[in-house]
Coordinates of N, CA and C in Angstrom, one line a residue:
Chain T
T28 N 11.1 -10.5 31.4 CA 10.0 -9.6 31.2 C 9.5 -9.9 29.8
Q29 N 8.1 -10.3 29.7 CA 7.5 -10.6 28.4 C 7.2 -9.3 27.6
L30 N 7.7 -9.0 26.5 CA 7.5 -7.8 25.7 C 6.0 -7.8 25.1
L31 N 5.6 -9.1 24.9 CA 4.2 -9.2 24.4 C 3.4 -10.0 25.5
E32 N 2.5 -9.3 26.1 CA 1.7 -9.9 27.1 C 0.3 -10.5 26.6
Q33 N 0.1 -11.8 26.8 CA -1.1 -12.3 26.2 C -2.1 -12.6 27.4
S34 N -3.4 -12.3 27.2 CA -4.3 -12.6 28.2 C -5.6 -13.1 27.6
P35 N -6.3 -13.9 28.2 CA -5.9 -14.7 29.3 C -4.9 -15.7 29.0
Q36 N -4.3 -16.3 30.1 CA -3.3 -17.3 29.8 C -4.0 -18.7 29.5
F37 N -5.3 -18.8 30.1 CA -6.0 -20.0 29.9 C -7.5 -19.7 29.9
L38 N -8.2 -20.4 29.0 CA -9.6 -20.1 28.9 C -10.3 -21.5 28.4
S39 N -11.3 -21.8 29.2 CA -12.1 -23.0 28.9 C -13.6 -22.5 28.9
I40 N -14.2 -22.8 27.7 CA -15.6 -22.3 27.6 C -16.4 -23.4 26.8
Q41 N -17.7 -23.3 26.8 CA -18.6 -24.2 26.1 C -18.7 -23.9 24.6
E42 N -18.9 -24.9 23.8 CA -19.1 -24.8 22.4 C -20.2 -23.7 22.2
G43 N -20.0 -22.9 21.2 CA -21.1 -21.9 20.9 C -20.9 -20.5 21.5
E44 N -20.0 -20.4 22.5 CA -19.8 -19.1 23.2 C -18.7 -18.4 22.4
N45 N -18.8 -17.0 22.6 CA -17.8 -16.1 21.9 C -16.6 -15.8 22.9
L46 N -15.5 -15.5 22.3 CA -14.3 -15.2 23.2 C -13.4 -14.3 22.6
T47 N -12.7 -13.5 23.4 CA -11.6 -12.6 22.8 C -10.3 -12.9 23.6
V48 N -9.2 -12.9 22.8 CA -7.9 -13.1 23.4 C -7.1 -11.8 23.0
Y49 N -6.3 -11.4 24.0 CA -5.5 -10.1 23.9 C -4.0 -10.3 23.7
C50 N -3.4 -9.4 23.0 CA -2.0 -9.5 22.9 C -1.5 -7.9 23.1
N51 N -0.9 -7.6 24.2 CA -0.6 -6.2 24.5 C 0.9 -5.9 24.6
S52 N 1.3 -4.8 24.3 CA 2.8 -4.3 24.5 C 2.8 -2.9 24.7
S53 N 4.0 -2.4 25.2 CA 4.2 -1.0 25.3 C 5.1 -0.6 24.0
S54 N 5.6 -1.7 23.2 CA 6.3 -1.3 22.1 C 5.5 -1.3 20.8
V55 N 6.0 -0.6 19.8 CA 5.4 -0.5 18.5 C 5.9 -1.5 17.6
F56 N 5.0 -2.2 16.9 CA 5.4 -3.4 16.0 C 5.1 -3.0 14.7
S57 N 6.0 -3.5 13.7 CA 5.7 -3.2 12.3 C 4.7 -4.2 11.7
S58 N 4.6 -5.3 12.4 CA 3.6 -6.3 12.0 C 3.4 -7.2 13.2
L59 N 2.2 -7.8 13.1 CA 1.9 -8.8 14.3 C 1.3 -10.1 13.6
Q60 N 1.8 -11.2 14.1 CA 1.2 -12.4 13.6 C 0.5 -13.2 14.7
W61 N -0.5 -14.0 14.3 CA -1.2 -15.0 15.2 C -1.0 -16.4 14.7
Y62 N -0.6 -17.2 15.6 CA -0.4 -18.7 15.2 C -1.2 -19.5 16.2
R63 N -1.6 -20.7 15.7 CA -2.2 -21.7 16.5 C -1.4 -23.0 16.6
Q64 N -1.2 -23.5 17.8 CA -0.3 -24.7 18.0 C -1.2 -25.7 18.6
E65 N -1.1 -27.0 18.0 CA -1.8 -28.1 18.6 C -0.8 -29.1 19.2
P66 N -1.2 -29.9 20.1 CA -0.2 -30.8 20.9 C 0.5 -31.6 19.9
G67 N 1.9 -31.6 20.0 CA 2.7 -32.5 19.3 C 3.2 -31.8 17.9
E68 N 2.6 -30.6 17.7 CA 2.9 -29.9 16.5 C 3.5 -28.6 16.7
G69 N 4.2 -28.0 15.7 CA 4.7 -26.6 15.8 C 3.6 -25.7 15.5
P70 N 3.8 -24.4 15.7 CA 2.8 -23.3 15.5 C 2.6 -23.2 14.1
V71 N 1.3 -22.9 13.7 CA 1.0 -22.6 12.3 C 0.3 -21.3 12.1
L72 N 0.8 -20.5 11.2 CA 0.4 -19.1 11.0 C -1.1 -19.1 10.7
L73 N -1.8 -18.1 11.3 CA -3.3 -17.9 11.0 C -3.3 -16.7 10.2
V74 N -2.7 -15.6 10.7 CA -2.9 -14.3 10.0 C -1.7 -13.4 10.4
T75 N -1.4 -12.4 9.5 CA -0.5 -11.3 9.7 C -1.2 -10.0 9.5
V76 N -1.1 -9.1 10.6 CA -1.7 -7.8 10.4 C -0.5 -6.8 10.4
V77 N -0.7 -5.8 9.6 CA 0.4 -4.9 9.2 C 0.1 -3.4 9.6
T78 N -1.2 -3.0 9.2 CA -1.5 -1.6 9.3 C -2.4 -1.3 10.5
G79 N -2.0 -0.2 11.2 CA -2.7 0.2 12.5 C -4.2 0.2 12.2
G80 N -5.1 -0.5 13.1 CA -6.5 -0.4 12.9 C -7.0 -1.5 11.9
E81 N -6.1 -2.2 11.4 CA -6.5 -3.4 10.4 C -7.3 -4.4 11.0
V82 N -8.3 -4.9 10.3 CA -9.1 -6.0 10.7 C -9.1 -7.0 9.7
K83 N -8.8 -8.3 10.2 CA -8.9 -9.4 9.2 C -9.7 -10.5 9.7
K84 N -10.5 -11.2 8.8 CA -11.3 -12.2 9.2 C -11.0 -13.5 8.6
L85 N -11.1 -14.6 9.3 CA -10.8 -15.9 8.9 C -11.8 -16.9 9.4
K86 N -12.9 -16.8 8.6 CA -14.1 -17.6 9.0 C -14.7 -17.1 10.3
R87 N -14.7 -17.8 11.3 CA -15.3 -17.3 12.6 C -14.2 -16.4 13.5
L88 N -13.1 -16.3 12.9 CA -12.0 -15.7 13.7 C -11.8 -14.3 13.1
T89 N -11.8 -13.2 14.1 CA -11.6 -11.9 13.6 C -10.4 -11.3 14.4
F90 N -9.4 -10.8 13.6 CA -8.1 -10.3 14.2 C -8.1 -8.8 14.0
Q91 N -7.7 -8.1 15.0 CA -7.5 -6.6 14.9 C -6.2 -6.2 15.4
F92 N -5.6 -5.2 14.6 CA -4.3 -4.6 15.1 C -4.6 -3.3 15.6
G93 N -4.1 -2.9 16.8 CA -4.5 -1.6 17.4 C -4.1 -0.5 16.5
D94 N -4.7 0.7 16.7 CA -4.4 1.8 15.9 C -2.9 2.2 16.1
A95 N -2.4 2.2 17.3 CA -1.0 2.6 17.5 C 0.0 1.4 17.3
R96 N -0.5 0.3 16.9 CA 0.3 -0.9 16.4 C 1.1 -1.5 17.7
K97 N 0.4 -1.3 18.9 CA 1.1 -1.8 20.1 C 0.2 -3.0 20.7
D98 N -0.9 -3.3 20.1 CA -1.7 -4.4 20.7 C -2.5 -5.0 19.5
S99 N -3.0 -6.2 19.9 CA -3.9 -7.0 18.9 C -4.9 -7.8 19.7
S100 N -5.9 -8.1 18.9 CA -6.9 -9.1 19.6 C -7.4 -10.1 18.6
L101 N -7.8 -11.2 19.1 CA -8.4 -12.3 18.4 C -9.7 -12.6 18.9
H102 N -10.8 -12.5 18.1 CA -12.2 -12.8 18.6 C -12.7 -14.0 17.9
I103 N -13.2 -14.9 18.6 CA -13.8 -16.2 18.0 C -15.3 -16.2 18.2
T104 N -16.0 -16.2 17.2 CA -17.5 -16.2 17.3 C -18.0 -17.7 17.3
A105 N -18.9 -18.0 18.2 CA -19.5 -19.4 18.2 C -18.4 -20.5 18.2
A106 N -17.6 -20.5 19.2 CA -16.4 -21.4 19.3 C -16.9 -22.9 19.1
Q107 N -15.9 -23.6 18.5 CA -16.2 -25.0 18.2 C -15.0 -25.8 18.8
P108 N -15.2 -27.1 19.2 CA -14.2 -27.9 19.8 C -12.9 -27.9 18.9
G109 N -13.1 -27.7 17.6 CA -11.9 -27.7 16.7 C -11.0 -26.5 16.9
D110 N -11.6 -25.5 17.6 CA -10.8 -24.3 17.9 C -9.8 -24.5 19.0
T111 N -9.9 -25.5 19.8 CA -9.0 -25.8 20.9 C -7.5 -25.9 20.4
G112 N -6.8 -25.1 21.3 CA -5.3 -25.1 20.9 C -4.7 -24.0 21.8
L113 N -3.3 -23.8 21.4 CA -2.6 -22.8 22.0 C -2.5 -21.6 21.0
Y114 N -2.9 -20.4 21.3 CA -2.9 -19.3 20.4 C -1.8 -18.4 20.9
L115 N -0.8 -18.1 19.9 CA 0.3 -17.4 20.1 C 0.4 -16.2 19.3
C116 N 0.7 -15.0 19.8 CA 0.9 -13.8 19.0 C 2.5 -13.5 18.9
A117 N 2.9 -13.0 17.9 CA 4.3 -12.6 17.6 C 4.4 -11.4 16.8
G118 N 5.4 -10.6 17.1 CA 5.5 -9.3 16.3 C 6.9 -8.9 16.1
H119 N 7.1 -8.3 15.0 CA 8.4 -7.7 14.7 C 8.3 -6.2 15.1
R120 N 9.3 -5.9 16.1 CA 9.3 -4.5 16.5 C 9.9 -3.6 15.4
V121 N 9.5 -2.3 15.6 CA 9.9 -1.4 14.4 C 11.4 -1.2 14.4
D122 N 12.1 -1.5 15.5 CA 13.5 -1.2 15.5 C 14.3 -2.6 15.2
S123 N 13.6 -3.6 14.9 CA 14.2 -4.8 14.6 C 13.3 -5.7 13.7
N124 N 13.6 -5.8 12.4 CA 12.9 -6.6 11.5 C 13.2 -8.1 11.6
Y125 N 14.3 -8.4 12.2 CA 14.7 -9.8 12.1 C 14.4 -10.7 13.2
Q126 N 13.9 -10.3 14.3 CA 13.5 -11.0 15.4 C 12.2 -10.9 15.6
L127 N 11.5 -12.1 15.8 CA 10.2 -12.1 16.2 C 10.1 -12.2 17.6
I128 N 9.2 -11.3 18.4 CA 9.0 -11.3 19.8 C 7.7 -12.0 19.9
W129 N 7.7 -13.1 20.9 CA 6.6 -13.9 21.1 C 5.8 -13.7 22.4
G130 N 4.5 -13.8 22.3 CA 3.8 -13.8 23.7 C 3.9 -15.3 24.3
A131 N 3.4 -15.4 25.4 CA 3.6 -16.7 26.1 C 2.4 -17.7 25.8
G132 N 1.3 -17.0 25.1 CA 0.3 -18.0 24.6 C -0.9 -18.0 25.5
T133 N -2.1 -18.2 24.8 CA -3.3 -18.5 25.5 C -3.8 -19.9 25.1
K134 N -3.9 -20.7 26.2 CA -4.4 -22.1 26.0 C -5.9 -22.1 26.0
L135 N -6.6 -22.5 25.0 CA -8.0 -22.4 24.7 C -8.5 -23.8 24.7
I136 N -9.5 -24.1 25.4 CA -10.3 -25.4 25.4 C -11.8 -25.1 25.2
I137 N -12.3 -25.7 24.1 CA -13.7 -25.5 23.8 C -14.4 -26.9 24.0
K138 N -15.3 -26.9 25.0 CA -15.9 -28.1 25.5 C -17.2 -28.3 24.7
P139 N -17.4 -29.6 24.2 CA -18.6 -29.9 23.4 C -19.8 -29.7 24.2
Chain S
E27 N 6.1 -32.1 -0.7 CA 5.5 -31.3 0.4 C 6.4 -30.4 1.0
A28 N 6.0 -29.0 1.1 CA 6.9 -28.1 1.9 C 6.9 -28.5 3.3
Q29 N 8.1 -28.6 3.9 CA 8.2 -28.9 5.3 C 9.5 -28.6 6.0
V30 N 9.5 -28.6 7.3 CA 10.7 -28.4 8.1 C 10.7 -29.7 8.9
T31 N 11.9 -30.4 8.8 CA 12.0 -31.6 9.5 C 13.0 -31.7 10.6
Q32 N 12.6 -32.0 11.7 CA 13.6 -32.1 12.9 C 13.7 -33.5 13.3
N33 N 15.0 -33.8 13.8 CA 15.3 -35.1 14.3 C 16.3 -35.0 15.4
P34 N 16.1 -35.8 16.5 CA 15.0 -36.7 16.7 C 13.8 -36.0 17.2
R35 N 12.6 -36.6 17.4 CA 11.5 -36.0 17.9 C 11.5 -36.1 19.5
Y36 N 12.1 -37.2 19.9 CA 12.2 -37.2 21.4 C 13.7 -37.8 21.7
L37 N 14.3 -37.2 22.8 CA 15.6 -37.7 23.2 C 15.7 -37.5 24.8
I38 N 16.1 -38.6 25.4 CA 16.5 -38.5 26.9 C 17.9 -38.9 27.0
T39 N 18.6 -38.0 27.6 CA 20.1 -38.2 27.8 C 20.6 -37.8 29.0
V40 N 21.9 -37.8 29.2 CA 22.4 -37.5 30.6 C 23.3 -36.2 30.4
T41 N 23.5 -35.6 31.5 CA 24.2 -34.3 31.6 C 25.6 -34.6 31.0
G42 N 26.0 -33.6 30.2 CA 27.4 -33.7 29.6 C 27.6 -34.4 28.4
K43 N 26.7 -35.2 27.9 CA 26.8 -36.0 26.8 C 26.4 -35.2 25.5
K44 N 27.3 -34.8 24.6 CA 27.0 -33.9 23.5 C 26.0 -34.5 22.7
L45 N 25.1 -33.6 22.1 CA 24.1 -34.1 21.3 C 23.8 -33.0 20.2
T46 N 23.2 -33.4 19.1 CA 23.0 -32.6 17.9 C 21.5 -32.9 17.6
V47 N 20.7 -31.8 17.4 CA 19.4 -31.9 16.9 C 19.4 -31.3 15.4
T48 N 19.0 -32.1 14.5 CA 19.1 -31.7 13.1 C 17.8 -31.0 12.6
C49 N 17.9 -30.1 11.7 CA 16.8 -29.3 11.1 C 17.0 -29.2 9.6
S50 N 16.1 -29.6 8.8 CA 16.2 -29.5 7.4 C 14.9 -28.9 6.8
Q51 N 14.9 -28.0 5.9 CA 13.9 -27.3 5.2 C 14.0 -27.5 3.6
N52 N 12.8 -27.8 3.0 CA 12.9 -28.0 1.6 C 12.3 -26.9 0.7
M53 N 12.2 -25.7 1.3 CA 11.6 -24.6 0.7 C 12.5 -23.5 0.1
N54 N 13.8 -23.8 0.2 CA 14.7 -22.8 -0.2 C 14.7 -21.5 0.5
H55 N 14.4 -21.6 1.9 CA 14.3 -20.4 2.7 C 15.6 -19.9 3.1
E56 N 15.8 -18.6 3.2 CA 17.0 -18.0 3.6 C 17.2 -18.0 5.1
Y57 N 16.0 -17.7 5.8 CA 16.0 -17.5 7.2 C 15.6 -18.8 8.0
M58 N 16.5 -19.1 9.0 CA 16.1 -20.2 9.9 C 16.4 -19.8 11.3
S59 N 15.7 -20.4 12.2 CA 15.9 -20.1 13.6 C 15.6 -21.3 14.5
W60 N 16.2 -21.3 15.7 CA 15.8 -22.3 16.7 C 15.1 -21.6 17.9
Y61 N 14.1 -22.3 18.5 CA 13.5 -21.8 19.7 C 13.4 -22.9 20.7
R62 N 13.2 -22.5 21.9 CA 12.8 -23.4 22.9 C 11.5 -22.9 23.5
Q63 N 10.6 -23.8 23.9 CA 9.4 -23.5 24.4 C 9.2 -24.2 25.8
D64 N 8.9 -23.3 26.8 CA 8.8 -23.8 28.2 C 7.5 -23.2 28.7
P65 N 6.8 -23.9 29.5 CA 5.4 -23.5 30.0 C 5.5 -22.2 30.7
G66 N 4.6 -21.3 30.3 CA 4.5 -19.9 30.9 C 5.4 -19.0 30.2
L67 N 6.5 -19.4 29.4 CA 7.4 -18.5 28.9 C 7.3 -18.3 27.4
G68 N 6.5 -19.1 26.8 CA 6.4 -19.1 25.3 C 7.6 -19.5 24.5
L69 N 7.6 -19.0 23.4 CA 8.7 -19.4 22.4 C 9.9 -18.3 22.7
R70 N 11.1 -18.9 23.0 CA 12.3 -18.0 23.1 C 13.3 -18.4 22.1
Q71 N 13.8 -17.4 21.3 CA 14.7 -17.7 20.3 C 16.1 -18.0 20.7
I72 N 16.7 -19.0 20.3 CA 18.1 -19.4 20.7 C 19.1 -18.8 19.8
Y73 N 19.0 -19.2 18.5 CA 19.9 -18.6 17.5 C 19.0 -18.4 16.2
Y74 N 19.4 -17.6 15.2 CA 18.9 -17.5 14.0 C 20.0 -17.3 13.0
S75 N 19.5 -17.6 11.7 CA 20.5 -17.5 10.6 C 19.8 -16.8 9.5
M76 N 20.4 -15.6 8.9 CA 19.8 -14.9 7.8 C 20.2 -15.6 6.5
N77 N 21.4 -16.4 6.4 CA 21.6 -17.0 5.3 C 22.8 -18.0 5.5
V78 N 23.4 -18.6 4.5 CA 24.5 -19.5 4.6 C 25.6 -18.7 5.2
E79 N 26.2 -19.4 6.2 CA 27.4 -18.9 6.9 C 27.1 -17.6 7.8
V80 N 25.8 -17.2 8.1 CA 25.5 -16.1 8.8 C 24.6 -16.5 10.0
T81 N 25.1 -16.5 11.2 CA 24.3 -16.9 12.3 C 24.4 -15.8 13.4
D82 N 23.4 -15.5 14.2 CA 23.3 -14.6 15.3 C 22.6 -15.1 16.5
K83 N 23.0 -14.6 17.7 CA 22.5 -15.1 18.9 C 21.0 -14.5 19.0
G84 N 20.1 -15.3 19.5 CA 18.8 -14.9 19.8 C 18.7 -14.4 21.4
D85 N 17.7 -14.7 22.0 CA 17.6 -14.3 23.4 C 18.2 -15.2 24.4
V86 N 18.3 -16.4 24.1 CA 18.8 -17.4 25.1 C 20.0 -18.3 24.4
P87 N 21.0 -17.9 24.1 CA 22.0 -18.7 23.3 C 23.0 -19.5 24.1
E88 N 23.0 -19.1 25.5 CA 24.0 -19.8 26.3 C 23.8 -21.3 26.3
G89 N 24.9 -22.0 26.1 CA 24.9 -23.5 26.2 C 24.5 -24.2 24.8
Y90 N 24.3 -23.3 23.7 CA 24.0 -23.8 22.4 C 25.0 -23.4 21.4
K91 N 25.1 -24.2 20.3 CA 25.9 -23.7 19.1 C 25.0 -24.0 17.9
V92 N 25.3 -23.4 16.9 CA 24.6 -23.7 15.6 C 25.6 -23.5 14.5
S93 N 25.3 -24.1 13.3 CA 26.0 -23.8 12.1 C 25.1 -23.8 10.9
R94 N 25.5 -23.1 9.8 CA 24.7 -23.0 8.6 C 25.6 -23.1 7.4
K95 N 26.1 -24.3 7.2 CA 27.0 -24.6 6.1 C 26.3 -24.8 4.8
E96 N 25.0 -25.1 4.9 CA 24.1 -25.3 3.6 C 22.8 -24.5 3.9
K97 N 22.2 -24.1 2.8 CA 21.0 -23.4 3.0 C 19.8 -24.2 3.6
R98 N 19.8 -25.5 3.4 CA 18.6 -26.2 3.8 C 18.8 -26.8 5.3
N99 N 20.0 -26.8 5.8 CA 20.2 -27.4 7.1 C 20.7 -26.4 8.2
F100 N 20.2 -26.6 9.4 CA 20.5 -25.7 10.5 C 20.6 -26.5 11.8
P101 N 21.6 -27.3 12.1 CA 21.6 -28.1 13.3 C 21.8 -27.3 14.5
L102 N 21.3 -27.8 15.6 CA 21.5 -27.3 16.9 C 22.3 -28.2 17.7
I103 N 23.4 -27.6 18.3 CA 24.4 -28.5 19.1 C 24.4 -28.1 20.5
L104 N 24.2 -29.1 21.4 CA 24.5 -28.9 22.8 C 25.7 -29.6 23.2
E105 N 26.8 -28.9 23.4 CA 28.1 -29.4 23.6 C 28.2 -30.2 24.9
S106 N 27.6 -29.6 26.0 CA 27.6 -30.3 27.3 C 26.2 -30.0 27.9
P107 N 25.2 -30.8 27.6 CA 23.8 -30.4 28.1 C 23.8 -30.5 29.6
S108 N 22.9 -29.6 30.0 CA 22.6 -29.6 31.5 C 21.0 -29.7 31.6
P109 N 20.6 -30.1 32.8 CA 19.2 -30.3 33.1 C 18.3 -29.1 32.8
N110 N 18.8 -27.9 32.9 CA 18.1 -26.7 32.6 C 17.8 -26.4 31.1
Q111 N 18.4 -27.4 30.3 CA 18.1 -27.3 28.9 C 17.0 -28.4 28.4
T112 N 16.5 -28.9 29.4 CA 15.2 -29.9 29.2 C 14.2 -28.9 28.7
S113 N 13.7 -29.2 27.5 CA 12.7 -28.3 27.0 C 12.1 -28.9 25.7
L114 N 11.2 -28.2 25.0 CA 10.7 -28.6 23.8 C 11.3 -27.6 22.8
Y115 N 11.9 -28.1 21.8 CA 12.7 -27.2 20.8 C 12.0 -27.2 19.4
F116 N 12.0 -26.2 18.8 CA 11.4 -26.0 17.5 C 12.4 -25.3 16.6
C117 N 12.5 -25.8 15.4 CA 13.2 -25.2 14.2 C 12.2 -24.5 13.3
A118 N 12.5 -23.3 12.8 CA 11.6 -22.6 12.0 C 12.4 -22.0 10.8
S119 N 11.6 -21.8 9.7 CA 12.3 -21.2 8.5 C 11.2 -20.2 7.9
S120 N 11.8 -19.2 7.2 CA 10.9 -18.3 6.4 C 11.8 -17.9 5.2
S121 N 11.0 -17.4 4.3 CA 11.6 -17.0 3.0 C 12.7 -15.9 3.2
R122 N 12.4 -14.9 4.0 CA 13.3 -13.9 4.4 C 13.0 -13.6 5.9
G123 N 13.9 -12.8 6.6 CA 13.8 -12.5 7.9 C 12.9 -11.4 8.2
Q124 N 12.5 -10.6 7.1 CA 11.8 -9.4 7.4 C 10.4 -9.6 7.8
A125 N 9.8 -8.5 8.3 CA 8.4 -8.6 8.8 C 7.5 -9.1 7.7
N126 N 6.4 -9.7 8.2 CA 5.3 -10.2 7.4 C 5.6 -11.6 6.7
Q127 N 6.7 -12.1 7.0 CA 7.0 -13.4 6.4 C 6.5 -14.5 7.4
P128 N 5.7 -15.4 7.0 CA 5.4 -16.5 7.9 C 6.5 -17.4 8.2
Q129 N 6.5 -17.8 9.5 CA 7.4 -18.7 10.0 C 6.9 -20.2 9.8
H130 N 7.7 -21.1 9.2 CA 7.3 -22.5 9.1 C 7.9 -23.3 10.1
F131 N 7.2 -24.0 10.9 CA 7.8 -24.7 12.0 C 7.9 -26.2 11.8
G132 N 9.0 -26.9 12.4 CA 8.9 -28.3 12.4 C 8.0 -28.8 13.5
D133 N 7.9 -30.1 13.7 CA 7.0 -30.7 14.7 C 7.6 -30.7 16.1
G134 N 8.8 -30.2 16.3 CA 9.4 -30.2 17.6 C 10.3 -31.4 18.1
T135 N 11.2 -31.0 19.0 CA 12.0 -32.1 19.5 C 11.9 -31.9 21.1
R136 N 11.4 -33.0 21.7 CA 11.4 -33.0 23.2 C 12.6 -33.5 23.8
L137 N 13.5 -32.7 24.5 CA 14.7 -33.1 25.0 C 14.5 -33.2 26.5
S138 N 15.0 -34.3 27.1 CA 15.0 -34.5 28.5 C 16.6 -34.7 28.9
I139 N 17.1 -33.9 29.7 CA 18.5 -34.0 30.1 C 18.5 -34.4 31.7
L140 N 18.9 -35.6 31.9 CA 18.9 -36.1 33.3 C 20.2 -35.8 34.1

């Protein structure tokens, strides 16, 4: 059973379109991180959200942490081919600060 | 350059032949961990270490061993590999195990057990 459910699992869109990726759970997290992984490499941290309702922006990427700290979303505006990759969310549950719980990932392909 | 280095990057071997995947970090991080990544399952933690001589089981520790004799190194040992351990393995480190600390990953080791 995946404690962090990511959706969609796979998304292929045209350059210039907008998209949103979701990361949901029934558990409460003290923080949630988003990573991007490219083929042949390890995941690289994009952002950490800590406070319920928090919104963080990284250029065309907007990350939001749910008010109840059980879910998060990643919105990409005007997607570009360079955004292609596997997007992973990971969270520390409030009852365990030492283990990161990972989602299965969203594979994103942006076609030129 | 700050990095996590894993070796080998690729390995094809046979069932039962002991193997070790090395992991070294140069950031003086206290926390290190091993993950395996399988399609549709995401990253699953095998073992982690909060500091030297302190290791704990993750979600899928069966068939694996680790040691943390020095701060910078955290090898993953497969005493008797089996085909179900064919996977992509990642080592990661962070300055502490607590929330908000970014995990720094190596580039992965692709293991095939025949």
